[in-house]
CSV table of C-alpha atoms in Angstrom, one decimal:
chain,number,residue,atom,x,y,z
A,1,MET,CA,-23.8,-39.2,27.7
A,2,VAL,CA,-22.6,-39.2,31.3
A,3,ASP,CA,-25.2,-38.8,33.9
A,4,TRP,CA,-23.6,-36.3,36.2
A,5,SER,CA,-26.4,-36.5,38.7
A,6,ARG,CA,-25.2,-40.0,39.7
A,7,GLN,CA,-22.6,-40.1,42.5
A,8,ILE,CA,-20.5,-43.1,43.4
A,9,THR,CA,-19.6,-43.6,47.1
A,10,LEU,CA,-16.9,-45.6,48.8
A,11,ASP,CA,-19.4,-48.3,49.7
A,12,ASP,CA,-20.1,-48.8,45.9
A,13,VAL,CA,-16.5,-49.6,45.2
A,14,VAL,CA,-15.4,-53.2,44.7
A,15,VAL,CA,-11.7,-53.9,44.8
A,16,GLY,CA,-10.7,-55.7,41.6
A,17,ALA,CA,-13.5,-54.2,39.5
A,18,GLU,CA,-12.8,-52.3,36.3
A,19,ILE,CA,-14.1,-48.8,35.8
A,20,PRO,CA,-15.9,-47.7,32.5
A,21,GLU,CA,-13.4,-47.2,29.7
A,22,ILE,CA,-13.2,-44.2,27.4
A,23,PHE,CA,-11.7,-44.1,23.9
A,24,MET,CA,-10.4,-41.5,21.5
A,25,PRO,CA,-9.5,-41.8,17.8
A,26,ILE,CA,-6.2,-40.0,17.2
A,27,THR,CA,-6.2,-37.8,14.1
A,28,LEU,CA,-3.7,-35.1,13.2
A,29,GLN,CA,-6.6,-32.6,13.6
A,30,ARG,CA,-7.3,-33.9,17.1
A,31,LEU,CA,-3.6,-33.5,18.0
A,32,VAL,CA,-3.6,-29.9,16.7
A,33,MET,CA,-6.8,-29.1,18.6
A,34,GLU,CA,-5.3,-30.6,21.7
A,35,ALA,CA,-2.0,-28.8,21.3
A,36,GLY,CA,-3.8,-25.5,20.9
A,37,SER,CA,-5.8,-26.0,24.0
A,38,ASN,CA,-3.1,-27.3,26.3
A,39,ARG,CA,-0.3,-25.2,24.8
A,40,ASP,CA,2.2,-28.0,24.3
A,41,LEU,CA,3.4,-26.9,20.9
A,42,SER,CA,6.4,-29.3,20.6
A,43,LEU,CA,6.8,-30.2,17.0
A,44,ILE,CA,6.8,-34.0,17.7
A,45,HIS,CA,3.1,-33.7,18.5
A,46,HIS,CA,1.9,-32.2,15.3
A,47,ASP,CA,4.7,-32.5,12.7
A,48,ARG,CA,5.0,-35.9,11.1
A,49,GLU,CA,8.6,-35.4,9.8
A,50,VAL,CA,9.9,-34.2,13.1
A,51,ALA,CA,8.1,-37.0,14.9
A,52,GLN,CA,9.6,-39.6,12.6
A,53,SER,CA,13.1,-38.2,13.1
A,54,THR,CA,12.7,-39.3,16.8
A,55,GLY,CA,11.7,-42.8,15.9
A,56,ALA,CA,7.9,-42.6,15.9
A,57,THR,CA,5.8,-43.6,12.9
A,58,ASP,CA,3.8,-40.3,13.0
A,59,ALA,CA,3.0,-37.3,15.2
A,60,TYR,CA,2.0,-38.6,18.6
A,61,MET,CA,0.0,-37.6,21.7
A,62,ASN,CA,1.7,-35.4,24.2
A,63,THR,CA,1.7,-36.1,28.0
A,64,PHE,CA,-0.8,-33.3,28.8
A,65,PHE,CA,-3.3,-35.0,26.4
A,66,ILE,CA,-2.7,-38.4,27.9
A,67,ILE,CA,-3.0,-37.4,31.5
A,68,GLY,CA,-6.0,-35.2,30.6
A,69,LEU,CA,-7.8,-38.2,29.1
A,70,PHE,CA,-7.0,-40.2,32.3
A,71,GLU,CA,-8.6,-37.4,34.3
A,72,ARG,CA,-11.7,-37.5,32.1
A,73,MET,CA,-12.0,-41.3,32.6
A,74,LEU,CA,-11.6,-40.9,36.4
A,75,ARG,CA,-14.0,-38.0,36.6
A,76,GLU,CA,-16.7,-39.7,34.6
A,77,TRP,CA,-16.4,-42.6,37.0
A,78,MET,CA,-16.0,-40.8,40.4
A,79,GLY,CA,-18.6,-38.1,39.7
A,80,THR,CA,-18.6,-34.4,40.6
A,81,ARG,CA,-18.0,-35.0,44.3
A,82,GLY,CA,-14.9,-37.3,43.9
A,83,ARG,CA,-11.5,-35.7,44.2
A,84,LEU,CA,-8.4,-36.5,42.2
A,85,LYS,CA,-5.5,-36.9,44.6
A,86,LYS,CA,-2.7,-38.4,42.6
A,87,ILE,CA,-1.7,-39.8,39.2
A,88,GLY,CA,1.7,-41.3,39.5
A,89,SER,CA,4.3,-43.8,38.1
A,90,LEU,CA,3.0,-42.7,34.7
A,91,GLN,CA,5.2,-44.4,32.1
A,92,MET,CA,5.2,-44.2,28.4
A,93,LYS,CA,5.6,-47.6,26.9
A,94,SER,CA,5.2,-46.7,23.2
A,95,PHE,CA,4.0,-43.8,21.1
A,96,ASN,CA,0.3,-43.1,20.6
A,97,VAL,CA,0.3,-41.9,17.0
A,98,VAL,CA,-2.1,-40.6,14.3
A,99,GLY,CA,-4.3,-43.4,13.2
A,100,ASP,CA,-4.5,-45.1,16.6
A,101,VAL,CA,-7.7,-45.5,18.6
A,102,VAL,CA,-6.6,-45.2,22.2
A,103,TYR,CA,-8.6,-46.7,25.1
A,104,CYS,CA,-8.2,-45.5,28.7
A,105,ARG,CA,-9.0,-48.2,31.2
A,106,GLY,CA,-8.7,-48.7,34.9
A,107,LYS,CA,-9.1,-51.2,37.7
A,108,VAL,CA,-9.6,-50.6,41.4
A,109,THR,CA,-6.7,-52.0,43.5
A,110,GLY,CA,-7.7,-50.9,47.0
A,111,LYS,CA,-9.8,-48.7,49.2
A,112,GLN,CA,-9.4,-47.2,52.6
A,113,ASP,CA,-11.7,-45.9,55.3
A,114,ASP,CA,-10.7,-42.3,54.7
A,115,GLY,CA,-12.3,-42.5,51.3
A,116,THR,CA,-9.1,-43.0,49.3
A,117,VAL,CA,-9.4,-45.4,46.4
A,118,SER,CA,-6.4,-46.7,44.5
A,119,LEU,CA,-6.5,-47.8,40.8
A,120,ASP,CA,-4.2,-49.1,38.1
A,121,ILE,CA,-4.9,-47.1,35.0
A,122,TRP,CA,-3.6,-47.6,31.5
A,123,MET,CA,-3.9,-46.6,27.9
A,124,GLU,CA,-3.9,-49.1,25.1
A,125,ASN,CA,-4.4,-49.2,21.4
A,126,GLU,CA,-5.5,-52.2,19.2
A,127,GLU,CA,-2.2,-53.9,19.7
A,128,ARG,CA,-0.6,-53.1,23.0
A,129,VAL,CA,-0.6,-51.2,26.3
A,130,THR,CA,1.1,-47.8,25.6
A,131,VAL,CA,0.9,-46.0,28.9
A,132,THR,CA,0.7,-47.3,32.5
A,133,ALA,CA,0.0,-45.4,35.7
A,134,VAL,CA,-1.5,-45.6,39.1
A,135,ALA,CA,-4.1,-43.2,40.5
A,136,GLU,CA,-5.6,-42.2,43.8
A,137,VAL,CA,-9.0,-40.5,44.2
A,138,VAL,CA,-11.1,-39.6,47.3
A,139,LEU,CA,-14.8,-40.6,47.2
A,140,PRO,CA,-17.6,-39.5,49.5
A,141,SER,CA,-18.8,-42.0,52.0
B,1,MET,CA,11.5,-27.6,3.5
B,2,LYS,CA,10.1,-28.9,6.7
B,3,SER,CA,11.7,-28.5,10.0
B,4,VAL,CA,13.6,-31.2,11.7
B,5,PRO,CA,15.2,-31.1,15.1
B,6,GLU,CA,17.7,-28.3,15.4
B,7,LYS,CA,21.4,-28.8,15.3
B,8,SER,CA,22.9,-28.5,18.7
B,9,GLU,CA,26.2,-27.0,19.5
B,10,HIS,CA,28.1,-30.1,18.7
B,11,ASN,CA,26.3,-30.5,15.3
B,12,ARG,CA,24.1,-33.4,16.2
B,13,PRO,CA,20.3,-33.1,15.7
B,14,GLY,CA,18.5,-32.6,19.0
B,15,TRP,CA,17.8,-30.2,21.8
B,16,GLY,CA,18.8,-29.2,25.3
B,17,LYS,CA,21.6,-27.0,26.5
B,18,TRP,CA,25.0,-28.6,26.0
B,19,GLY,CA,27.6,-28.8,28.8
B,20,THR,CA,29.6,-31.1,30.9
B,21,TRP,CA,28.4,-33.5,33.7
B,22,GLU,CA,30.2,-31.2,36.2
B,23,GLU,CA,28.0,-28.4,35.0
B,24,THR,CA,24.9,-30.5,35.4
B,25,GLU,CA,25.9,-31.5,38.9
B,26,SER,CA,26.3,-27.8,39.8
B,27,PHE,CA,22.5,-27.4,39.4
B,28,LEU,CA,21.6,-30.2,41.7
B,29,GLY,CA,19.1,-29.1,44.4
B,30,LYS,CA,18.7,-25.6,42.9
B,31,VAL,CA,15.9,-23.8,41.4
B,32,ILE,CA,16.3,-24.1,37.6
B,33,GLY,CA,13.3,-22.1,36.5
B,34,ILE,CA,10.4,-20.0,37.7
B,35,ALA,CA,7.6,-19.5,35.2
B,36,GLU,CA,4.5,-17.4,35.6
B,37,GLY,CA,1.6,-18.7,33.7
B,38,ALA,CA,0.6,-16.6,30.7
B,39,ASP,CA,-3.1,-16.7,31.4
B,40,ALA,CA,-5.3,-16.6,34.5
B,41,VAL,CA,-7.6,-19.5,35.0
B,42,GLU,CA,-10.7,-18.6,33.0
B,43,GLN,CA,-13.7,-20.2,31.4
B,44,GLY,CA,-12.7,-19.9,27.8
B,45,THR,CA,-9.5,-21.9,28.1
B,46,ILE,CA,-11.2,-24.4,30.3
B,47,ARG,CA,-13.9,-25.0,27.6
B,48,CYS,CA,-11.3,-25.4,24.9
B,49,TRP,CA,-9.2,-27.8,26.9
B,50,MET,CA,-12.3,-29.9,27.6
B,51,GLU,CA,-13.5,-29.7,24.0
B,52,SER,CA,-10.5,-31.4,22.6
B,53,LYS,CA,-11.1,-34.3,25.0
B,54,GLU,CA,-14.9,-34.5,24.5
B,55,PHE,CA,-15.1,-33.9,28.2
B,56,ASP,CA,-18.2,-32.2,29.7
B,57,CYS,CA,-18.1,-32.4,33.6
B,58,PRO,CA,-20.3,-29.5,34.8
B,59,ILE,CA,-18.1,-28.6,37.8
B,60,HIS,CA,-15.7,-27.1,35.2
B,61,LEU,CA,-18.4,-25.2,33.4
B,62,ASP,CA,-21.2,-24.2,35.7
B,63,ASP,CA,-21.0,-22.4,39.0
B,64,MET,CA,-24.1,-24.0,40.5
B,65,ALA,CA,-22.9,-27.5,39.7
B,66,ALA,CA,-19.5,-26.7,41.2
B,67,GLN,CA,-21.1,-25.2,44.4
B,68,ALA,CA,-23.2,-28.3,44.7
B,69,ALA,CA,-20.0,-30.4,44.7
B,70,GLY,CA,-18.6,-28.3,47.5
B,71,TYR,CA,-16.5,-25.6,45.6
B,72,LYS,CA,-17.0,-21.9,45.8
B,73,GLY,CA,-17.5,-21.8,42.0
B,74,VAL,CA,-16.2,-23.3,38.7
B,75,ILE,CA,-12.9,-25.1,39.0
B,76,ALA,CA,-10.5,-26.0,36.2
B,77,PRO,CA,-9.7,-29.6,35.5
B,78,ASP,CA,-6.7,-30.6,37.7
B,79,ASN,CA,-4.4,-31.4,34.8
B,80,MET,CA,-4.8,-27.9,33.4
B,81,ILE,CA,-2.1,-27.1,35.9
B,82,PHE,CA,0.4,-27.8,33.2
B,83,THR,CA,-1.3,-25.4,30.8
B,84,TYR,CA,-1.8,-22.6,33.3
B,85,GLY,CA,1.8,-22.9,34.4
B,86,LEU,CA,3.2,-22.3,31.0
B,87,PRO,CA,4.7,-18.8,30.2
B,88,ALA,CA,3.8,-17.0,27.0
B,89,TYR,CA,5.6,-18.0,23.8
B,90,TRP,CA,5.6,-14.4,22.7
B,91,GLN,CA,4.8,-11.2,24.5
B,92,SER,CA,5.1,-7.5,23.9
B,93,GLY,CA,8.8,-6.6,23.5
B,94,ASP,CA,9.9,-9.9,22.1
B,95,PRO,CA,11.3,-10.0,18.6
B,96,ARG,CA,8.8,-10.9,15.9
B,97,GLU,CA,9.4,-13.9,13.6
B,98,GLN,CA,10.9,-12.9,10.2
B,99,PRO,CA,9.9,-14.3,6.8
B,100,GLY,CA,11.4,-17.7,6.2
B,101,ALA,CA,11.5,-18.6,9.9
B,102,GLU,CA,11.3,-22.3,10.6
B,103,PRO,CA,9.1,-23.8,13.4
B,104,LYS,CA,11.2,-24.3,16.5
B,105,GLN,CA,11.3,-27.4,18.6
B,106,ILE,CA,9.9,-26.5,22.0
B,107,PRO,CA,11.3,-28.6,24.8
B,108,ILE,CA,8.8,-27.6,27.5
B,109,PRO,CA,10.5,-29.0,30.6
B,110,VAL,CA,13.0,-26.5,31.9
B,111,ILE,CA,15.4,-29.4,32.6
B,112,PHE,CA,16.6,-28.8,29.0
B,113,ASP,CA,18.0,-25.5,30.2
B,114,VAL,CA,20.4,-27.4,32.5
B,115,PRO,CA,23.6,-28.0,30.6
B,116,ALA,CA,24.5,-31.7,30.0
B,117,PRO,CA,26.4,-33.6,27.4
B,118,CYS,CA,23.2,-34.8,25.8
B,119,ASN,CA,21.2,-33.9,22.7
B,120,LEU,CA,18.2,-36.2,22.9
B,121,SER,CA,15.8,-37.3,25.6
B,122,PHE,CA,12.7,-39.1,26.6
B,123,ALA,CA,10.4,-38.8,29.6
B,124,SER,CA,10.4,-42.0,31.7
B,125,ASN,CA,8.1,-41.3,34.6
B,126,ILE,CA,5.7,-38.6,35.9
B,127,ASP,CA,4.1,-38.3,39.3
B,128,VAL,CA,1.5,-35.7,39.9
B,129,GLU,CA,-0.1,-34.9,43.3
B,130,TYR,CA,-3.0,-32.5,43.4
B,131,PHE,CA,-3.5,-30.4,46.6
B,132,ALA,CA,-5.9,-27.5,45.8
B,133,PRO,CA,-8.4,-26.6,43.1
B,134,MET,CA,-7.9,-23.9,40.6
B,135,HIS,CA,-10.7,-21.3,40.6
B,136,LEU,CA,-11.5,-18.7,38.0
B,137,GLY,CA,-9.1,-15.8,38.2
B,138,ASP,CA,-6.3,-17.8,39.9
B,139,ARG,CA,-2.8,-17.1,38.6
B,140,ILE,CA,-0.4,-20.1,38.6
B,141,THR,CA,3.4,-20.0,39.1
B,142,ARG,CA,5.6,-23.0,38.4
B,143,THR,CA,8.9,-23.3,40.4
B,144,SER,CA,11.2,-26.0,39.1
B,145,ARG,CA,14.1,-27.7,40.9
B,146,LEU,CA,16.6,-30.3,39.8
B,147,VAL,CA,16.3,-32.9,42.6
B,148,SER,CA,18.3,-35.9,41.3
B,149,ILE,CA,20.8,-37.0,38.7
B,150,SER,CA,21.4,-40.6,38.0
B,151,ARG,CA,24.0,-41.5,35.3
B,152,LYS,CA,23.1,-44.5,33.2
B,153,THR,CA,24.1,-46.1,29.9
B,154,LEU,CA,21.1,-47.4,28.1
B,155,ARG,CA,20.7,-49.0,24.6
B,156,VAL,CA,19.9,-45.6,23.1
B,157,GLY,CA,23.1,-44.0,24.5
B,158,ASP,CA,25.0,-42.6,27.5
B,159,GLY,CA,23.2,-40.2,29.7
B,160,ALA,CA,21.4,-39.6,32.9
B,161,PHE,CA,17.9,-39.7,34.5
B,162,LEU,CA,17.3,-36.1,35.6
B,163,ARG,CA,14.4,-35.5,38.0
B,164,GLN,CA,12.7,-32.2,37.8
B,165,GLU,CA,10.3,-31.2,40.6
B,166,ASP,CA,7.8,-28.6,39.7
B,167,THR,CA,5.8,-26.9,42.4
B,168,TYR,CA,2.7,-25.1,41.2
B,169,THR,CA,1.4,-22.3,43.5
B,170,ASN,CA,-1.4,-19.8,43.2
B,171,GLN,CA,-1.4,-16.1,43.9
B,172,HIS,CA,-1.9,-16.9,47.6
B,173,ASP,CA,1.3,-19.0,47.7
B,174,GLU,CA,-0.9,-22.1,48.2
B,175,VAL,CA,0.5,-25.2,46.7
B,176,VAL,CA,-1.9,-26.4,44.0
B,177,ALA,CA,0.1,-29.4,42.7
B,178,ILE,CA,3.6,-31.0,42.7
B,179,VAL,CA,4.9,-32.7,39.7
B,180,ASN,CA,8.0,-34.9,39.6
B,181,LEU,CA,9.2,-35.5,36.1
B,182,ASP,CA,12.0,-38.0,35.2
B,183,ILE,CA,13.7,-37.4,31.9
B,184,PHE,CA,16.5,-39.5,30.5
B,185,ARG,CA,18.8,-37.1,28.6
B,186,PHE,CA,21.4,-38.8,26.5
B,187,ALA,CA,23.8,-38.4,23.6
B,188,ALA,CA,22.8,-40.0,20.4
B,189,PRO,CA,25.5,-41.7,18.3
B,190,ASP,CA,27.2,-39.1,16.1
B,191,ASN,CA,26.7,-40.1,12.5
B,192,SER,CA,27.4,-36.7,11.0
B,193,GLU,CA,31.0,-37.4,10.4
B,194,ASN,CA,30.5,-40.9,8.8
């Protein structure tokens, strides 16, 4: 359980430190639940045969799901008074398919006096990094 | 029989409007789509979005927690911007599906409405900048522009990186988020005549 009463501040942040990871087992049921809630109903994200016709081994996570998990990881770390400013340079390296367990991880790369904290964030499964991105959040002082 | 990608106009499996590169260029810098989100920001859809991610931050669920964090009330997760900017898949007056209808591929980015000599694609890069929170009752509009075209031949085929800039605004014309999406659209090798 996340303790939402805790609030990280800019002073707490150490450049180079990793933030707490989150993980999610990817099942077809999870992809269907996610597609229903984010309304990305593209067939590649819930139909194995269509996904395989595009080169994937199975149905795979959509972008809304991936960036939403990144938001969850960042929010759980930055607390309720942190503010998400940017997620950028998000690049898909490989598919995140049914059967994978995906891990979202992040590392602080810089901080500024105005409260802005920069991070490298990424998603990986048991074998490889599948998504890379950078993020900026604003923390209270 | 299960659905596979539809046949496009030149009889290759895929999606996206077919056309010439000259037609693609004619859209450069122009608005290529305006979509009004089907649903206002509301608590039920927020809860469902969070449920699927096992996410429980109280500023998205509880007015008092949101107010304690400096907001006037519950706010939606920032990345629900994509969901609240999507138009309805069916609405009153639209034709109803008939028996035997197959599922359709849904290429969400409106860049697929721009004609190009391409039938397949992949997203290569996304940048999202968040400017304002979404409160309960907000209505989101997405305005999309084609901001760059960069022709390229990759291993998968001949095509172009197309950059779509989506500006999401609320009912007060306040910019909520700006998304830049790079999609490589390309023509797959035609094996249908082999």
